[in-house]
Short mmCIF file of C-alpha atoms in Angstrom, two decimals:
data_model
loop_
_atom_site.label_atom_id
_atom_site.label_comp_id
_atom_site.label_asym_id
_atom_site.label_seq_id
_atom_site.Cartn_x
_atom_site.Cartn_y
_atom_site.Cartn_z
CA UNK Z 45 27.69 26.43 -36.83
CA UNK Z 46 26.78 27.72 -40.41
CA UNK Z 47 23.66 26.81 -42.03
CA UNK Z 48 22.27 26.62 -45.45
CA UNK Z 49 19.37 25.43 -47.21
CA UNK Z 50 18.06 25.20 -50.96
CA UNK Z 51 15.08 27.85 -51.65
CA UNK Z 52 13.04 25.22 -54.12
CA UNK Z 53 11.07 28.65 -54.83
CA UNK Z 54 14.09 30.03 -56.64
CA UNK Z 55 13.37 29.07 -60.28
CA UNK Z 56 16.41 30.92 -62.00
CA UNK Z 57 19.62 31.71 -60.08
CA UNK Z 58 21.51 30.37 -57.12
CA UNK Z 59 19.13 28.42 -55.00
CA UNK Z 60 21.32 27.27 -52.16
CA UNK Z 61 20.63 30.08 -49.28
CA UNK Z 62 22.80 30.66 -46.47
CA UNK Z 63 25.10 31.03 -44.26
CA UNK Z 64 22.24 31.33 -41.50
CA UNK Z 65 22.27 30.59 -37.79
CA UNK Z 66 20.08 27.98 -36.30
CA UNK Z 67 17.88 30.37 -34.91
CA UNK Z 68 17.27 31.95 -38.15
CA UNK Z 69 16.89 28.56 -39.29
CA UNK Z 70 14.40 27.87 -37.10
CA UNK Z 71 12.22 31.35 -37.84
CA UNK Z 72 12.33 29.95 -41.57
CA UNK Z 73 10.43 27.00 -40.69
CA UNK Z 74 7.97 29.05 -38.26
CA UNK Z 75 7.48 31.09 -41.68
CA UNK Z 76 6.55 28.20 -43.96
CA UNK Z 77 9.86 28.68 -45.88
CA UNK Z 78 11.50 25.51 -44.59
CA UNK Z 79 9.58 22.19 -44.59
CA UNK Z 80 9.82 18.41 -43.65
CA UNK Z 81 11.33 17.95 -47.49
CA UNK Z 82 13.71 20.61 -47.59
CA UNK Z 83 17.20 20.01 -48.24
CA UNK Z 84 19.57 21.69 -45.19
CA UNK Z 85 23.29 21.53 -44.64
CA UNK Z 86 25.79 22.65 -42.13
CA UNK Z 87 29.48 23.00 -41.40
CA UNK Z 88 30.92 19.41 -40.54
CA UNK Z 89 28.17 17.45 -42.70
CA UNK Z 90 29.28 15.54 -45.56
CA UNK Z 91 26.10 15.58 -47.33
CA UNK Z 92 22.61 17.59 -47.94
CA UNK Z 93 19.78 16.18 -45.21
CA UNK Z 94 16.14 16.99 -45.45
CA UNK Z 95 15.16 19.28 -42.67
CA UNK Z 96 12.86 16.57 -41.38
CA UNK Z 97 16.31 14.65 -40.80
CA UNK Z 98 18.78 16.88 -39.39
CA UNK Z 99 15.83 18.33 -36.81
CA UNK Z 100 15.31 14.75 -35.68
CA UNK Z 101 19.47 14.29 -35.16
CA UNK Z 102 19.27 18.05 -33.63
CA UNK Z 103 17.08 16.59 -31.14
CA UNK Z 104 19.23 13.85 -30.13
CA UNK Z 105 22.45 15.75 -29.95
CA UNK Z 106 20.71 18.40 -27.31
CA UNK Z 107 21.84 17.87 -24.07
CA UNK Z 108 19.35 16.67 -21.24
CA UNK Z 109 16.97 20.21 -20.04
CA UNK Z 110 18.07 20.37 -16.50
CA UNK Z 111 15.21 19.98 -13.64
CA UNK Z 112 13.45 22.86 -12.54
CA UNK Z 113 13.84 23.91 -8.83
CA UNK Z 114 10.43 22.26 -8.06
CA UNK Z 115 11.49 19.18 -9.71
CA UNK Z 116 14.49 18.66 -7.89
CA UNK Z 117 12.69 19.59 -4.61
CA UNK Z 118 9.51 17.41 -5.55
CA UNK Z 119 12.35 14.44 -6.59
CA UNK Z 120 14.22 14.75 -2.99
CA UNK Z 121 10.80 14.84 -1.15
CA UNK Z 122 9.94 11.30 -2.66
CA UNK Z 123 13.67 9.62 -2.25
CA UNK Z 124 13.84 11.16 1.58
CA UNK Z 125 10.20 9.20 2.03
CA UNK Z 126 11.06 6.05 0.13
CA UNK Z 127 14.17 6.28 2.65
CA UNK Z 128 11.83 6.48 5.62
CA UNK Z 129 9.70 3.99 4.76
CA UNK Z 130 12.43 1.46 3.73
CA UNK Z 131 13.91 2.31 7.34
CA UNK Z 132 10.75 1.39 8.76
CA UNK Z 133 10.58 -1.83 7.11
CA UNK Z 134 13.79 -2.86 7.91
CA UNK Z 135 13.22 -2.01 11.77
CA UNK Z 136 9.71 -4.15 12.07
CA UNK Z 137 9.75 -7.11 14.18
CA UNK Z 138 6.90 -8.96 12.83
CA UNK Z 139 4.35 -10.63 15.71
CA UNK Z 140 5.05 -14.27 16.22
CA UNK Z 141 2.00 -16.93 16.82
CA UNK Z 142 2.01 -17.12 20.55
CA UNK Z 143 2.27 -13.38 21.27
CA UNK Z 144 -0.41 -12.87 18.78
CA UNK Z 145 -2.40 -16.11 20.95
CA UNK Z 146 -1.93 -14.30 24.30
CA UNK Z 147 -3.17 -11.25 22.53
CA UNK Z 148 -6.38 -13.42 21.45
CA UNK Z 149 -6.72 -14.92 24.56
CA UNK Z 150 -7.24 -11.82 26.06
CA UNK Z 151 -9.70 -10.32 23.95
CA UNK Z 152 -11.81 -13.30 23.91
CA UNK Z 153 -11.96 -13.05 27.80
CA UNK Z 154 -12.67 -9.34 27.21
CA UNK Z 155 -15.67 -10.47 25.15
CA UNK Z 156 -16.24 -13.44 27.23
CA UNK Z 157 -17.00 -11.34 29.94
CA UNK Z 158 -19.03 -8.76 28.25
CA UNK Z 159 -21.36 -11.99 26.63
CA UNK Z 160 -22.07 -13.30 30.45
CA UNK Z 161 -23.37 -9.87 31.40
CA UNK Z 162 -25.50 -9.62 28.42
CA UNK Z 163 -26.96 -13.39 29.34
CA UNK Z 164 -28.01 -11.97 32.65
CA UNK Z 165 -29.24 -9.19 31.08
CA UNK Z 166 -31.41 -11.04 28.77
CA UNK Z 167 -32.37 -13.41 31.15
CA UNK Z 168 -33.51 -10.95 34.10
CA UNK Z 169 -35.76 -9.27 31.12
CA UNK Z 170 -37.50 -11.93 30.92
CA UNK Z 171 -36.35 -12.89 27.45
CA UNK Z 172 -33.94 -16.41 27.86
CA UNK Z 173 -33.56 -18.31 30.38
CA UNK Z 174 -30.40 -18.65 31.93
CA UNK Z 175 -30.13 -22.27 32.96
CA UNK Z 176 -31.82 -23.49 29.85
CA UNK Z 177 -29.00 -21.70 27.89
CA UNK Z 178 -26.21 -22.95 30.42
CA UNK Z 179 -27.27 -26.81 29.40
CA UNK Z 180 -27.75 -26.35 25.81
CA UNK Z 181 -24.08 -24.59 26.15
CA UNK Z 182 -22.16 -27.35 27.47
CA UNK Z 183 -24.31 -30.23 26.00
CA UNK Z 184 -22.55 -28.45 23.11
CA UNK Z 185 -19.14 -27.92 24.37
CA UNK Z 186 -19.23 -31.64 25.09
CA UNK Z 187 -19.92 -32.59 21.49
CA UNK Z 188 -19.33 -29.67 19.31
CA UNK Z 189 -19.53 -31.81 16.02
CA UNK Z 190 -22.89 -33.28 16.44
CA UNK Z 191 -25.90 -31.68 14.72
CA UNK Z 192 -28.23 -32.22 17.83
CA UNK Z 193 -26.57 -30.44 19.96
CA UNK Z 194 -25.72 -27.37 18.13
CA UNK Z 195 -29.54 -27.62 16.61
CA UNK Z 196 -30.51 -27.39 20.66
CA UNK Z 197 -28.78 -24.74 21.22
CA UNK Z 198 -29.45 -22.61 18.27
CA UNK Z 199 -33.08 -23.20 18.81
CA UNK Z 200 -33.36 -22.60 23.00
CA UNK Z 201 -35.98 -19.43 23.54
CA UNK Z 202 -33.66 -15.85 23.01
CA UNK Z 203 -30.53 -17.14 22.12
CA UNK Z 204 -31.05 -15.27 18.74
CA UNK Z 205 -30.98 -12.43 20.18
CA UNK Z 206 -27.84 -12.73 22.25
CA UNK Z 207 -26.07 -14.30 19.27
CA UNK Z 208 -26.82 -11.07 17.49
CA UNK Z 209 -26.16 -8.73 20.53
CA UNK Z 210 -23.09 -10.48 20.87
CA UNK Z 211 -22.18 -10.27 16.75
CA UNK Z 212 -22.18 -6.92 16.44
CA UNK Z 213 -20.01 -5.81 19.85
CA UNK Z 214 -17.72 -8.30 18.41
CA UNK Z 215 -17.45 -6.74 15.13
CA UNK Z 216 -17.25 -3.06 16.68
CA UNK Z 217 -14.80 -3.86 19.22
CA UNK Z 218 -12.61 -5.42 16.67
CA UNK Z 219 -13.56 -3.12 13.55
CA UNK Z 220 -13.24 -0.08 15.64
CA UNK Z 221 -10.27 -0.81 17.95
CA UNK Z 222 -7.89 -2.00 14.85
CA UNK Z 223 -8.87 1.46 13.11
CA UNK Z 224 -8.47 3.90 15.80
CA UNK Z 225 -6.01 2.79 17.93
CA UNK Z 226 -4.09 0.17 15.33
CA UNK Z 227 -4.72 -2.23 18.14
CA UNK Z 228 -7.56 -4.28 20.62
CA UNK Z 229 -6.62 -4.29 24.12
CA UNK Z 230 -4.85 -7.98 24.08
CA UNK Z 231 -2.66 -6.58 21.41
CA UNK Z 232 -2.09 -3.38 23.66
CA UNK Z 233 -1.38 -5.70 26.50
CA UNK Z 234 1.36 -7.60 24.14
CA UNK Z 235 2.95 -4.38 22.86
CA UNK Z 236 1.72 -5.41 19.59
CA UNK Z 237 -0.05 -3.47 16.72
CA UNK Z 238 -1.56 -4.16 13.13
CA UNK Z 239 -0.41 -1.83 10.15
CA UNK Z 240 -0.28 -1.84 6.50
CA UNK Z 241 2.03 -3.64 4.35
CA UNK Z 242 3.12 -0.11 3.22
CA UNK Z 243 4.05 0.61 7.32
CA UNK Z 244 0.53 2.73 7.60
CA UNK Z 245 -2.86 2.88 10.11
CA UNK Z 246 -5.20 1.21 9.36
CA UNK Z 247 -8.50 2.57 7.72
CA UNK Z 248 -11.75 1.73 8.70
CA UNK Z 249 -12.41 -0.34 5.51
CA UNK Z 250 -8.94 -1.99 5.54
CA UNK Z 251 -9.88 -2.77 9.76
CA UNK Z 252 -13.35 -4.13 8.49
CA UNK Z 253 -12.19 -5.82 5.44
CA UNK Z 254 -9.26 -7.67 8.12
CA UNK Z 255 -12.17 -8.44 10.50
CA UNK Z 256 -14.13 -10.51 7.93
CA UNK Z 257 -11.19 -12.28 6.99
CA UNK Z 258 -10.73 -12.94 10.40
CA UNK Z 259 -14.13 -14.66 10.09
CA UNK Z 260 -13.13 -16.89 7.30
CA UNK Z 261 -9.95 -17.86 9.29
CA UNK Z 262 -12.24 -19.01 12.25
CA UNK Z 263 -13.61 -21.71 10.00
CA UNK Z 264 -10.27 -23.22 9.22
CA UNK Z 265 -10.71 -24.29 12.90
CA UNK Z 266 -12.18 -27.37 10.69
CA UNK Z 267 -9.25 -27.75 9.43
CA UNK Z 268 -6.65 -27.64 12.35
CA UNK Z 269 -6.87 -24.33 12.37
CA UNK Z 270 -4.72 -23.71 9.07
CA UNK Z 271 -5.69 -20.24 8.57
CA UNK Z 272 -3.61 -19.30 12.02
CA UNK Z 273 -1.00 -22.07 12.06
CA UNK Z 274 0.33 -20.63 8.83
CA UNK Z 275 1.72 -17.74 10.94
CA UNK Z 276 4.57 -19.84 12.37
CA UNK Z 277 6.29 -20.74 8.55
CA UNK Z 278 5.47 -17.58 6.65
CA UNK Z 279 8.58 -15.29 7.02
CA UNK Z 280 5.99 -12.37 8.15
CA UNK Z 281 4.12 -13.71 10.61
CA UNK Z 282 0.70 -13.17 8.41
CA UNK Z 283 -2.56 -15.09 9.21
CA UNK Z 284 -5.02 -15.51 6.64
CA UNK Z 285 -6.82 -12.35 7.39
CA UNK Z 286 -3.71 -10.49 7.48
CA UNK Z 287 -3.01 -12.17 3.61
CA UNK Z 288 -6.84 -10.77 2.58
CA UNK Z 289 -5.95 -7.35 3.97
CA UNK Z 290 -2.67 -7.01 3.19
CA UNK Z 291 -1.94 -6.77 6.33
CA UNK Z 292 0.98 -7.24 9.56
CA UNK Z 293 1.18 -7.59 12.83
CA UNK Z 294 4.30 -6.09 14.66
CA UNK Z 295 6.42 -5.52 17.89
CA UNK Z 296 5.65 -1.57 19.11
CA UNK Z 297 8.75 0.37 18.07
CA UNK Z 298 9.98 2.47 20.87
CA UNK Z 299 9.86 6.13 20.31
CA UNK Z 300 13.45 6.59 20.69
CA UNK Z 301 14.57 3.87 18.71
CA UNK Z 302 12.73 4.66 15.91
CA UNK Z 303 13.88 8.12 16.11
CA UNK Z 304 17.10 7.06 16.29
CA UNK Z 305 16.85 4.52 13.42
CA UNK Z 306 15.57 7.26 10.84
CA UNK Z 307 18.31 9.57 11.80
CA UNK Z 308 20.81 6.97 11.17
CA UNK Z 309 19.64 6.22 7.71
CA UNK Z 310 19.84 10.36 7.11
CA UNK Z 311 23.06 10.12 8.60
CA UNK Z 312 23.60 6.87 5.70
CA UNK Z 313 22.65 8.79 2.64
CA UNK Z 314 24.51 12.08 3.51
CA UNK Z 315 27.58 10.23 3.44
#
């Protein structure tokens, strides 16, 4: 492809210059000899364009610049992960509401029993006593809703200082167990664990930030227990907690299955 262009410096003679290549073209325009407002022309035009113009339909006629090598490779990385964790997804088998209740069950007993050794504890130092606690307990299990009772037994000598004891095992058995081993014991037991919605561990904030939630949903109790009866109609098996921390609860995968299940979707997109 011929090009040509009018020299506006040319005062007296033929102005029109040419025929050029566009590479020659271009070393005009790196020189100041071509601008924006100059008029160009080339074989298969039917009129004179500013260079401004037929540089803006150069750049749409140019064919796409290929990916480098480390595009491509960076490109197939992410599409081979996307695959992976679609795969994943697809293979969960979200927790239902009474695996999840055996798995609660058994961590409250866990706790249970670690609260009645920390009574006698206390109470052999001297600092509640046992029996007072025992009848403040079930004069409140009797009548959880009145204000006397729960008033007696927030106010019997040391029971403070078990309720705080017993607070903060609570929150590091739960905090700790969720972000180390993706599951407490009762959810161990149930071959059950807790992961992200993106199908990773959890972190220690997202493990604290689902244990305060866990918190709130313990006061829907109130309320029929909303915040965990919503687990049997939402499609994911999500209690309120697991809705602040974006959050699931799922059947253990096992290793082989899973293994299998990736290399079947490889197997997918090769063909």
């Amino acid at each position: 492809m011929k090009w040509y262009f009018i020299d506006e410096s040319i005062t007296d003679g033929e102005r029109r210059q040419g025929p050029y290549s566009i590479d020659e073209i271009h070393e005009f325009v790196n020189q100041g000899k071509i601008s924006d407002n100059t008029l160009v022309w080339h074989s298969g035009e039917s009129d004179w364009k500013t260079w401004k113009e037929a540089s803006q339909a150069l750049k749409e006629d140019l064919p796409p610049v290929p990916p480098t090598d480390e595009e491509m490779l960076k490109d197939t990385i992410e599409a081979l992960e996307q695959i992976v964790k679609e795969s994943k997804f697809r293979s969960r088998k979200f927790a239902g509401f009474f695996v999840r209740a055996f798995a609660c069950v058994v961590d409250n007993l866990i706790l249970g029993f670690f609260g009645g050794i920390t009574l006698l504890v206390l109470s052999a130092a001297g600092v509640l006593d046992f029996e007072t606690v025992q009848q403040a307990t079930s004069a409140y299990i009797n009548d959880p809703i009145s204000a006397e009772s729960t008033n007696k037994l927030l106010s019997t000598p040391g029971i403070s200082t078990f309720i705080t004891i017993w607070s903060v095992a609570q929150a590091i058995y739960f905090i700790a167990f969720q972000a180390i081993f993706s599951a407490t014991p009762g959810k161990m037991l149930a071959r059950i664990h807790i992961e992200t919605t993106d199908g990773e561990r959890l972190t220690w904030i997202t493990s604290a930030a689902r244990y305060l939630g866990s918190i709130l949903t313990q006061f829907t109790l109130a309320i029929y227990g909303l915040g965990y009866l919503i687990v049997c109609i939402d499609p994911k098996r999500r209690a309120l907690h697991d809705w602040i921390a974006r959050t699931y609860v799922v059947h253990n995968t096992p290793k082989g299955k899973d293994d299998n299940a990736k290399k079947s979707e490889g197997d997918k997109e090769i063909q």
